[in-house]
Amino acid sequence: MTLRILLTGAAGFIGAQVHRALTAAGHEVIATDLMLPAAHGPDAPAPDGVHRVDVRDRDALAPLLRGVDVVCHQAAVVGAGVSVADAPAYAAHNDLGTAVLLAAMAEAGCSRLVLASSMVVYGEGRYRAADGGIVEVGQRDRADLAAGHFDHRSAGEDLDWELVPEAAPLRPRSLYAASKVAQEHYAVAWVAATGGSVTALRYHNVYGPDMPRDTPYSGVAAIFRSALEAGQPPRVFEDGAQARDFVHVTDIAAANLAAVEQPLPGFTALNVCSGAPITIGAVAAVLAEARGGPAPVVTGEFRPGDVRHIVASPEAARRLLGFSALVRPERGLAEFAFAPLRLAAGAGAPGL
């Protein structure tokens, strides 16, 4: 069945890939993007076929929502935030924008949303002790970090990570994370009020062609890549053993296509990840080897508030959507070492 889909954030790094996947599958896509300078550079024109629309503008959304079967909401201000001064931008674009969009959908009679969420909603990952019991952890102590003790501990022993399920508590540790939790909460309330359905895709560390270059809001893979391009070694914080899941942007697009085509009842949150954990040190090493550049330098530096490990289970997405990532991180990151990046991204802090 051909679906009529409203896609927000359609000109972004992820949104553009989702746009291509939906169109290639034969769906009718109404594409919008605000073209924020922080993401696209100053005065960037909207690509052909993309409406320049702010999701906070209910009047602008109304005509675009007529006859729409499902909304695929990618528009967001992203990144961990540089300072608390960024908080209003995250709240305005991510949270108010989602609330306005949901209200406009209800008014238009559109009852299905696919929401771009993030693994940052979990905060820290999940940990187990040597006896196999799950241990709740808090924020790491600054004195331990300064002394080079990076792992969480219980009873004097380092804790091992384990896969985070979707039912894990939501404990945001950044401005961006707080805004993504709020988006999910608005979506849950909207489902209860309207009887609609929301599939929230919790993306893990996304990378791939057209990713923004090194800015304070970029992902670590792009930051390492930019250092190597400049002939500098990637600087790896802590001891490099932080575990993450890096998922290729084409797999993110495939997950969105699956969620659009397979309605799930109520509110359903799903991890979208490769299922192949990798350490930050290994990410830097793969990129450096692929480019033949300087070897990574493990600095021992740390950022207060950073999480130690966050690796999730891909099982629910596989079971409910039939989605499994195709790109293994080692192959995808080696290709990413020479992939084209966005030249005009990161023009400054996100504005209102």
PDB file of C-alpha atoms in Angstrom, residues 40-263:
ATOM      1  CA  HIS A  40      22.662  23.664   7.450  1.00  0.00           C
ATOM      2  CA  GLY A  41      24.778  26.823   7.538  1.00  0.00           C
ATOM      3  CA  PRO A  42      23.599  30.423   7.216  1.00  0.00           C
ATOM      4  CA  ASP A  43      20.966  31.217   4.579  1.00  0.00           C
ATOM      5  CA  ALA A  44      20.888  27.654   3.245  1.00  0.00           C
ATOM      6  CA  PRO A  45      18.027  27.162   0.765  1.00  0.00           C
ATOM      7  CA  ALA A  46      15.645  24.250   1.199  1.00  0.00           C
ATOM      8  CA  PRO A  47      16.374  21.412  -1.264  1.00  0.00           C
ATOM      9  CA  ASP A  48      14.016  20.935  -4.174  1.00  0.00           C
ATOM     10  CA  GLY A  49      10.751  19.398  -3.033  1.00  0.00           C
ATOM     11  CA  VAL A  50      11.251  20.312   0.645  1.00  0.00           C
ATOM     12  CA  HIS A  51       8.854  22.830   2.199  1.00  0.00           C
ATOM     13  CA  ARG A  52      10.529  25.319   4.528  1.00  0.00           C
ATOM     14  CA  VAL A  53       8.248  24.907   7.531  1.00  0.00           C
ATOM     15  CA  ASP A  54       8.679  25.308  11.281  1.00  0.00           C
ATOM     16  CA  VAL A  55       6.927  22.462  13.136  1.00  0.00           C
ATOM     17  CA  ARG A  56       5.977  25.027  15.783  1.00  0.00           C
ATOM     18  CA  ASP A  57       3.760  26.772  13.198  1.00  0.00           C
ATOM     19  CA  ARG A  58       0.392  25.026  13.444  1.00  0.00           C
ATOM     20  CA  ASP A  59      -1.134  27.062  10.624  1.00  0.00           C
ATOM     21  CA  ALA A  60       1.657  26.023   8.257  1.00  0.00           C
ATOM     22  CA  LEU A  61       1.291  22.363   9.216  1.00  0.00           C
ATOM     23  CA  ALA A  62      -2.485  22.182   8.739  1.00  0.00           C
ATOM     24  CA  PRO A  63      -2.587  22.094   4.904  1.00  0.00           C
ATOM     25  CA  LEU A  64       0.355  19.682   4.750  1.00  0.00           C
ATOM     26  CA  LEU A  65      -1.386  17.203   7.048  1.00  0.00           C
ATOM     27  CA  ARG A  66      -4.497  16.816   4.887  1.00  0.00           C
ATOM     28  CA  GLY A  67      -4.845  13.176   3.855  1.00  0.00           C
ATOM     29  CA  VAL A  68      -1.632  12.134   5.615  1.00  0.00           C
ATOM     30  CA  ASP A  69      -1.558   8.528   6.847  1.00  0.00           C
ATOM     31  CA  VAL A  70       1.499   8.776   9.098  1.00  0.00           C
ATOM     32  CA  VAL A  71       3.945  11.456  10.259  1.00  0.00           C
ATOM     33  CA  CYS A  72       7.661  10.624  10.436  1.00  0.00           C
ATOM     34  CA  HIS A  73       9.099  13.228  12.805  1.00  0.00           C
ATOM     35  CA  GLN A  74      12.862  13.704  12.425  1.00  0.00           C
ATOM     36  CA  ALA A  75      13.097  17.472  13.006  1.00  0.00           C
ATOM     37  CA  ALA A  76      15.105  18.283  16.136  1.00  0.00           C
ATOM     38  CA  VAL A  77      17.980  20.260  17.531  1.00  0.00           C
ATOM     39  CA  VAL A  78      20.594  17.588  18.297  1.00  0.00           C
ATOM     40  CA  GLY A  79      23.791  17.145  20.285  1.00  0.00           C
ATOM     41  CA  ALA A  80      24.568  17.166  23.981  1.00  0.00           C
ATOM     42  CA  GLY A  81      24.500  20.950  24.257  1.00  0.00           C
ATOM     43  CA  VAL A  82      27.478  23.175  24.926  1.00  0.00           C
ATOM     44  CA  SER A  83      26.080  25.162  27.831  1.00  0.00           C
ATOM     45  CA  VAL A  84      22.840  25.688  29.712  1.00  0.00           C
ATOM     46  CA  ALA A  85      22.248  28.633  27.384  1.00  0.00           C
ATOM     47  CA  ASP A  86      21.202  26.026  24.776  1.00  0.00           C
ATOM     48  CA  ALA A  87      18.300  24.791  26.940  1.00  0.00           C
ATOM     49  CA  PRO A  88      15.653  27.146  25.478  1.00  0.00           C
ATOM     50  CA  ALA A  89      16.509  26.012  21.942  1.00  0.00           C
ATOM     51  CA  TYR A  90      16.117  22.330  22.817  1.00  0.00           C
ATOM     52  CA  ALA A  91      12.826  23.000  24.598  1.00  0.00           C
ATOM     53  CA  ALA A  92      11.503  25.224  21.807  1.00  0.00           C
ATOM     54  CA  HIS A  93      12.352  23.101  18.780  1.00  0.00           C
ATOM     55  CA  ASN A  94      12.149  19.590  20.208  1.00  0.00           C
ATOM     56  CA  ASP A  95       9.444  19.804  22.833  1.00  0.00           C
ATOM     57  CA  LEU A  96       7.189  22.673  21.788  1.00  0.00           C
ATOM     58  CA  GLY A  97       7.631  21.573  18.176  1.00  0.00           C
ATOM     59  CA  THR A  98       6.487  18.038  18.983  1.00  0.00           C
ATOM     60  CA  ALA A  99       3.549  19.303  21.050  1.00  0.00           C
ATOM     61  CA  VAL A 100       2.363  21.577  18.238  1.00  0.00           C
ATOM     62  CA  LEU A 101       2.779  18.795  15.688  1.00  0.00           C
ATOM     63  CA  LEU A 102       0.756  16.368  17.813  1.00  0.00           C
ATOM     64  CA  ALA A 103      -2.031  18.898  18.247  1.00  0.00           C
ATOM     65  CA  ALA A 104      -2.102  19.567  14.508  1.00  0.00           C
ATOM     66  CA  MET A 105      -2.196  15.830  13.788  1.00  0.00           C
ATOM     67  CA  ALA A 106      -5.194  15.352  16.072  1.00  0.00           C
ATOM     68  CA  GLU A 107      -6.992  18.226  14.380  1.00  0.00           C
ATOM     69  CA  ALA A 108      -6.259  16.750  10.945  1.00  0.00           C
ATOM     70  CA  GLY A 109      -7.348  13.252  11.953  1.00  0.00           C
ATOM     71  CA  CYS A 110      -3.878  11.740  11.509  1.00  0.00           C
ATOM     72  CA  SER A 111      -3.438   9.037  14.143  1.00  0.00           C
ATOM     73  CA  ARG A 112       0.044   7.585  13.523  1.00  0.00           C
ATOM     74  CA  LEU A 113       3.463   8.980  14.401  1.00  0.00           C
ATOM     75  CA  VAL A 114       6.962   7.588  13.981  1.00  0.00           C
ATOM     76  CA  LEU A 115       9.158   9.610  16.343  1.00  0.00           C
ATOM     77  CA  ALA A 116      12.932   9.979  16.175  1.00  0.00           C
ATOM     78  CA  SER A 117      14.009   9.432  19.773  1.00  0.00           C
ATOM     79  CA  SER A 118      17.443   8.561  21.138  1.00  0.00           C
ATOM     80  CA  MET A 119      19.313   6.240  23.453  1.00  0.00           C
ATOM     81  CA  VAL A 120      20.285   9.334  25.468  1.00  0.00           C
ATOM     82  CA  VAL A 121      16.932   9.017  27.253  1.00  0.00           C
ATOM     83  CA  TYR A 122      18.464   6.203  29.347  1.00  0.00           C
ATOM     84  CA  GLY A 123      21.381   8.239  30.654  1.00  0.00           C
ATOM     85  CA  GLU A 124      23.773   5.626  31.974  1.00  0.00           C
ATOM     86  CA  GLY A 125      23.616   2.092  30.672  1.00  0.00           C
ATOM     87  CA  ARG A 126      22.823  -1.078  32.610  1.00  0.00           C
ATOM     88  CA  TYR A 127      25.333  -2.797  34.880  1.00  0.00           C
ATOM     89  CA  ARG A 128      25.719  -6.124  36.621  1.00  0.00           C
ATOM     90  CA  ALA A 129      27.903  -7.225  39.508  1.00  0.00           C
ATOM     91  CA  ALA A 130      30.152 -10.280  39.572  1.00  0.00           C
ATOM     92  CA  ASP A 131      27.314 -12.319  41.094  1.00  0.00           C
ATOM     93  CA  GLY A 132      25.085 -11.449  38.121  1.00  0.00           C
ATOM     94  CA  GLY A 133      22.798  -9.052  39.969  1.00  0.00           C
ATOM     95  CA  ILE A 134      21.727  -5.760  38.371  1.00  0.00           C
ATOM     96  CA  VAL A 135      23.250  -2.729  40.106  1.00  0.00           C
ATOM     97  CA  GLU A 136      21.751   0.761  39.965  1.00  0.00           C
ATOM     98  CA  VAL A 137      24.460   3.372  39.399  1.00  0.00           C
ATOM     99  CA  GLY A 138      24.551   7.124  39.776  1.00  0.00           C
ATOM    100  CA  GLN A 139      26.831   9.750  38.322  1.00  0.00           C
ATOM    101  CA  ARG A 140      30.515   8.905  38.600  1.00  0.00           C
ATOM    102  CA  ASP A 141      32.541  10.714  41.216  1.00  0.00           C
ATOM    103  CA  ARG A 142      34.770  13.462  39.861  1.00  0.00           C
ATOM    104  CA  ALA A 143      37.626  12.447  42.181  1.00  0.00           C
ATOM    105  CA  ASP A 144      37.532   8.874  40.821  1.00  0.00           C
ATOM    106  CA  LEU A 145      37.592  10.159  37.252  1.00  0.00           C
ATOM    107  CA  ALA A 146      40.529  12.446  37.993  1.00  0.00           C
ATOM    108  CA  ALA A 147      42.374   9.457  39.469  1.00  0.00           C
ATOM    109  CA  GLY A 148      41.754   7.398  36.314  1.00  0.00           C
ATOM    110  CA  HIS A 149      39.064   5.158  37.799  1.00  0.00           C
ATOM    111  CA  PHE A 150      36.464   5.302  35.042  1.00  0.00           C
ATOM    112  CA  ASP A 151      34.311   2.230  35.651  1.00  0.00           C
ATOM    113  CA  HIS A 152      31.361   2.158  37.998  1.00  0.00           C
ATOM    114  CA  ARG A 153      32.093   0.115  41.110  1.00  0.00           C
ATOM    115  CA  SER A 154      30.126  -1.845  43.662  1.00  0.00           C
ATOM    116  CA  ALA A 155      31.634  -3.463  46.764  1.00  0.00           C
ATOM    117  CA  GLY A 156      35.063  -2.480  45.495  1.00  0.00           C
ATOM    118  CA  GLU A 157      34.706  -4.263  42.141  1.00  0.00           C
ATOM    119  CA  ASP A 158      34.295  -2.815  38.660  1.00  0.00           C
ATOM    120  CA  LEU A 159      30.855  -3.414  37.157  1.00  0.00           C
ATOM    121  CA  ASP A 160      30.326  -5.004  33.745  1.00  0.00           C
ATOM    122  CA  TRP A 161      27.831  -3.523  31.297  1.00  0.00           C
ATOM    123  CA  GLU A 162      24.917  -5.420  29.865  1.00  0.00           C
ATOM    124  CA  LEU A 163      22.314  -4.689  27.209  1.00  0.00           C
ATOM    125  CA  VAL A 164      19.755  -2.007  28.013  1.00  0.00           C
ATOM    126  CA  PRO A 165      16.115  -3.001  27.330  1.00  0.00           C
ATOM    127  CA  GLU A 166      13.433  -0.519  26.348  1.00  0.00           C
ATOM    128  CA  ALA A 167      11.837  -0.870  29.792  1.00  0.00           C
ATOM    129  CA  ALA A 168      14.899   0.627  31.498  1.00  0.00           C
ATOM    130  CA  PRO A 169      14.288   3.825  33.512  1.00  0.00           C
ATOM    131  CA  LEU A 170      14.659   7.139  31.654  1.00  0.00           C
ATOM    132  CA  ARG A 171      17.369   9.211  33.351  1.00  0.00           C
ATOM    133  CA  PRO A 172      18.551  11.994  31.033  1.00  0.00           C
ATOM    134  CA  ARG A 173      22.014  13.445  31.612  1.00  0.00           C
ATOM    135  CA  SER A 174      22.061  16.300  29.064  1.00  0.00           C
ATOM    136  CA  LEU A 175      19.849  19.088  27.753  1.00  0.00           C
ATOM    137  CA  TYR A 176      19.269  17.147  24.545  1.00  0.00           C
ATOM    138  CA  ALA A 177      18.391  14.009  26.502  1.00  0.00           C
ATOM    139  CA  ALA A 178      15.899  15.924  28.637  1.00  0.00           C
ATOM    140  CA  SER A 179      14.195  17.210  25.496  1.00  0.00           C
ATOM    141  CA  LYS A 180      13.950  13.717  23.979  1.00  0.00           C
ATOM    142  CA  VAL A 181      12.391  12.339  27.174  1.00  0.00           C
ATOM    143  CA  ALA A 182       9.867  15.179  27.058  1.00  0.00           C
ATOM    144  CA  GLN A 183       9.045  14.348  23.426  1.00  0.00           C
ATOM    145  CA  GLU A 184       8.316  10.753  24.406  1.00  0.00           C
ATOM    146  CA  HIS A 185       6.154  11.866  27.328  1.00  0.00           C
ATOM    147  CA  TYR A 186       4.097  14.153  25.090  1.00  0.00           C
ATOM    148  CA  ALA A 187       3.694  11.245  22.670  1.00  0.00           C
ATOM    149  CA  VAL A 188       2.515   8.892  25.448  1.00  0.00           C
ATOM    150  CA  ALA A 189      -0.047  11.469  26.617  1.00  0.00           C
ATOM    151  CA  TRP A 190      -1.213  12.053  23.024  1.00  0.00           C
ATOM    152  CA  VAL A 191      -1.793   8.323  22.543  1.00  0.00           C
ATOM    153  CA  ALA A 192      -3.881   8.210  25.718  1.00  0.00           C
ATOM    154  CA  ALA A 193      -5.913  11.264  24.688  1.00  0.00           C
ATOM    155  CA  THR A 194      -6.514  10.385  21.025  1.00  0.00           C
ATOM    156  CA  GLY A 195      -6.258   6.603  20.721  1.00  0.00           C
ATOM    157  CA  GLY A 196      -3.505   7.099  18.155  1.00  0.00           C
ATOM    158  CA  SER A 197      -0.241   5.197  17.950  1.00  0.00           C
ATOM    159  CA  VAL A 198       3.412   6.216  18.263  1.00  0.00           C
ATOM    160  CA  THR A 199       6.519   4.208  17.485  1.00  0.00           C
ATOM    161  CA  ALA A 200       9.504   5.937  19.110  1.00  0.00           C
ATOM    162  CA  LEU A 201      12.801   4.841  17.568  1.00  0.00           C
ATOM    163  CA  ARG A 202      15.632   5.262  20.056  1.00  0.00           C
ATOM    164  CA  TYR A 203      18.624   5.803  17.786  1.00  0.00           C
ATOM    165  CA  HIS A 204      22.058   4.897  19.054  1.00  0.00           C
ATOM    166  CA  ASN A 205      25.260   6.551  17.769  1.00  0.00           C
ATOM    167  CA  VAL A 206      24.396   7.374  14.155  1.00  0.00           C
ATOM    168  CA  TYR A 207      27.134   7.915  11.560  1.00  0.00           C
ATOM    169  CA  GLY A 208      27.517   7.833   7.804  1.00  0.00           C
ATOM    170  CA  PRO A 209      27.820   9.943   4.648  1.00  0.00           C
ATOM    171  CA  ASP A 210      26.661  13.568   4.871  1.00  0.00           C
ATOM    172  CA  MET A 211      27.211  13.689   8.633  1.00  0.00           C
ATOM    173  CA  PRO A 212      27.982  17.186   9.971  1.00  0.00           C
ATOM    174  CA  ARG A 213      31.651  17.965  10.385  1.00  0.00           C
ATOM    175  CA  ASP A 214      33.449  18.611  13.666  1.00  0.00           C
ATOM    176  CA  THR A 215      31.337  20.997  15.744  1.00  0.00           C
ATOM    177  CA  PRO A 216      30.446  21.028  19.451  1.00  0.00           C
ATOM    178  CA  TYR A 217      27.186  19.346  18.391  1.00  0.00           C
ATOM    179  CA  SER A 218      28.728  16.613  16.189  1.00  0.00           C
ATOM    180  CA  GLY A 219      29.072  12.957  17.036  1.00  0.00           C
ATOM    181  CA  VAL A 220      32.419  11.559  18.125  1.00  0.00           C
ATOM    182  CA  ALA A 221      32.966   9.665  14.853  1.00  0.00           C
ATOM    183  CA  ALA A 222      32.871  12.946  12.915  1.00  0.00           C
ATOM    184  CA  ILE A 223      35.189  14.592  15.452  1.00  0.00           C
ATOM    185  CA  PHE A 224      37.744  11.771  15.086  1.00  0.00           C
ATOM    186  CA  ARG A 225      37.403  11.902  11.309  1.00  0.00           C
ATOM    187  CA  SER A 226      38.024  15.670  11.242  1.00  0.00           C
ATOM    188  CA  ALA A 227      41.162  15.296  13.374  1.00  0.00           C
ATOM    189  CA  LEU A 228      42.547  12.685  10.988  1.00  0.00           C
ATOM    190  CA  GLU A 229      41.808  14.876   7.970  1.00  0.00           C
ATOM    191  CA  ALA A 230      43.862  17.605   9.639  1.00  0.00           C
ATOM    192  CA  GLY A 231      46.747  15.177  10.171  1.00  0.00           C
ATOM    193  CA  GLN A 232      46.131  15.026  13.899  1.00  0.00           C
ATOM    194  CA  PRO A 233      45.618  11.895  16.019  1.00  0.00           C
ATOM    195  CA  PRO A 234      42.098  11.346  17.332  1.00  0.00           C
ATOM    196  CA  ARG A 235      41.974  12.263  21.011  1.00  0.00           C
ATOM    197  CA  VAL A 236      40.182   9.538  22.957  1.00  0.00           C
ATOM    198  CA  PHE A 237      38.861  10.494  26.382  1.00  0.00           C
ATOM    199  CA  GLU A 238      39.028   8.338  29.518  1.00  0.00           C
ATOM    200  CA  ASP A 239      40.731   5.004  28.733  1.00  0.00           C
ATOM    201  CA  GLY A 240      38.931   4.411  25.436  1.00  0.00           C
ATOM    202  CA  ALA A 241      37.051   1.413  26.813  1.00  0.00           C
ATOM    203  CA  GLN A 242      33.646   3.139  26.865  1.00  0.00           C
ATOM    204  CA  ALA A 243      31.199   0.801  25.101  1.00  0.00           C
ATOM    205  CA  ARG A 244      28.724   2.166  22.577  1.00  0.00           C
ATOM    206  CA  ASP A 245      26.663   0.979  19.610  1.00  0.00           C
ATOM    207  CA  PHE A 246      27.324   2.726  16.297  1.00  0.00           C
ATOM    208  CA  VAL A 247      24.537   2.360  13.744  1.00  0.00           C
ATOM    209  CA  HIS A 248      24.822   3.399  10.098  1.00  0.00           C
ATOM    210  CA  VAL A 249      22.438   6.056   8.807  1.00  0.00           C
ATOM    211  CA  THR A 250      21.150   3.719   6.076  1.00  0.00           C
ATOM    212  CA  ASP A 251      20.065   1.296   8.787  1.00  0.00           C
ATOM    213  CA  ILE A 252      18.323   4.164  10.597  1.00  0.00           C
ATOM    214  CA  ALA A 253      16.438   4.889   7.376  1.00  0.00           C
ATOM    215  CA  ALA A 254      15.494   1.214   7.026  1.00  0.00           C
ATOM    216  CA  ALA A 255      14.146   1.186  10.589  1.00  0.00           C
ATOM    217  CA  ASN A 256      11.992   4.218   9.836  1.00  0.00           C
ATOM    218  CA  LEU A 257      10.624   2.590   6.695  1.00  0.00           C
ATOM    219  CA  ALA A 258       9.753  -0.544   8.687  1.00  0.00           C
ATOM    220  CA  ALA A 259       8.034   1.527  11.393  1.00  0.00           C
ATOM    221  CA  VAL A 260       6.048   3.518   8.833  1.00  0.00           C
ATOM    222  CA  GLU A 261       4.864   0.390   7.053  1.00  0.00           C
ATOM    223  CA  GLN A 262       4.080  -1.679  10.171  1.00  0.00           C
ATOM    224  CA  PRO A 263       1.728   0.055  12.624  1.00  0.00           C
TER     225      PRO A 263
END
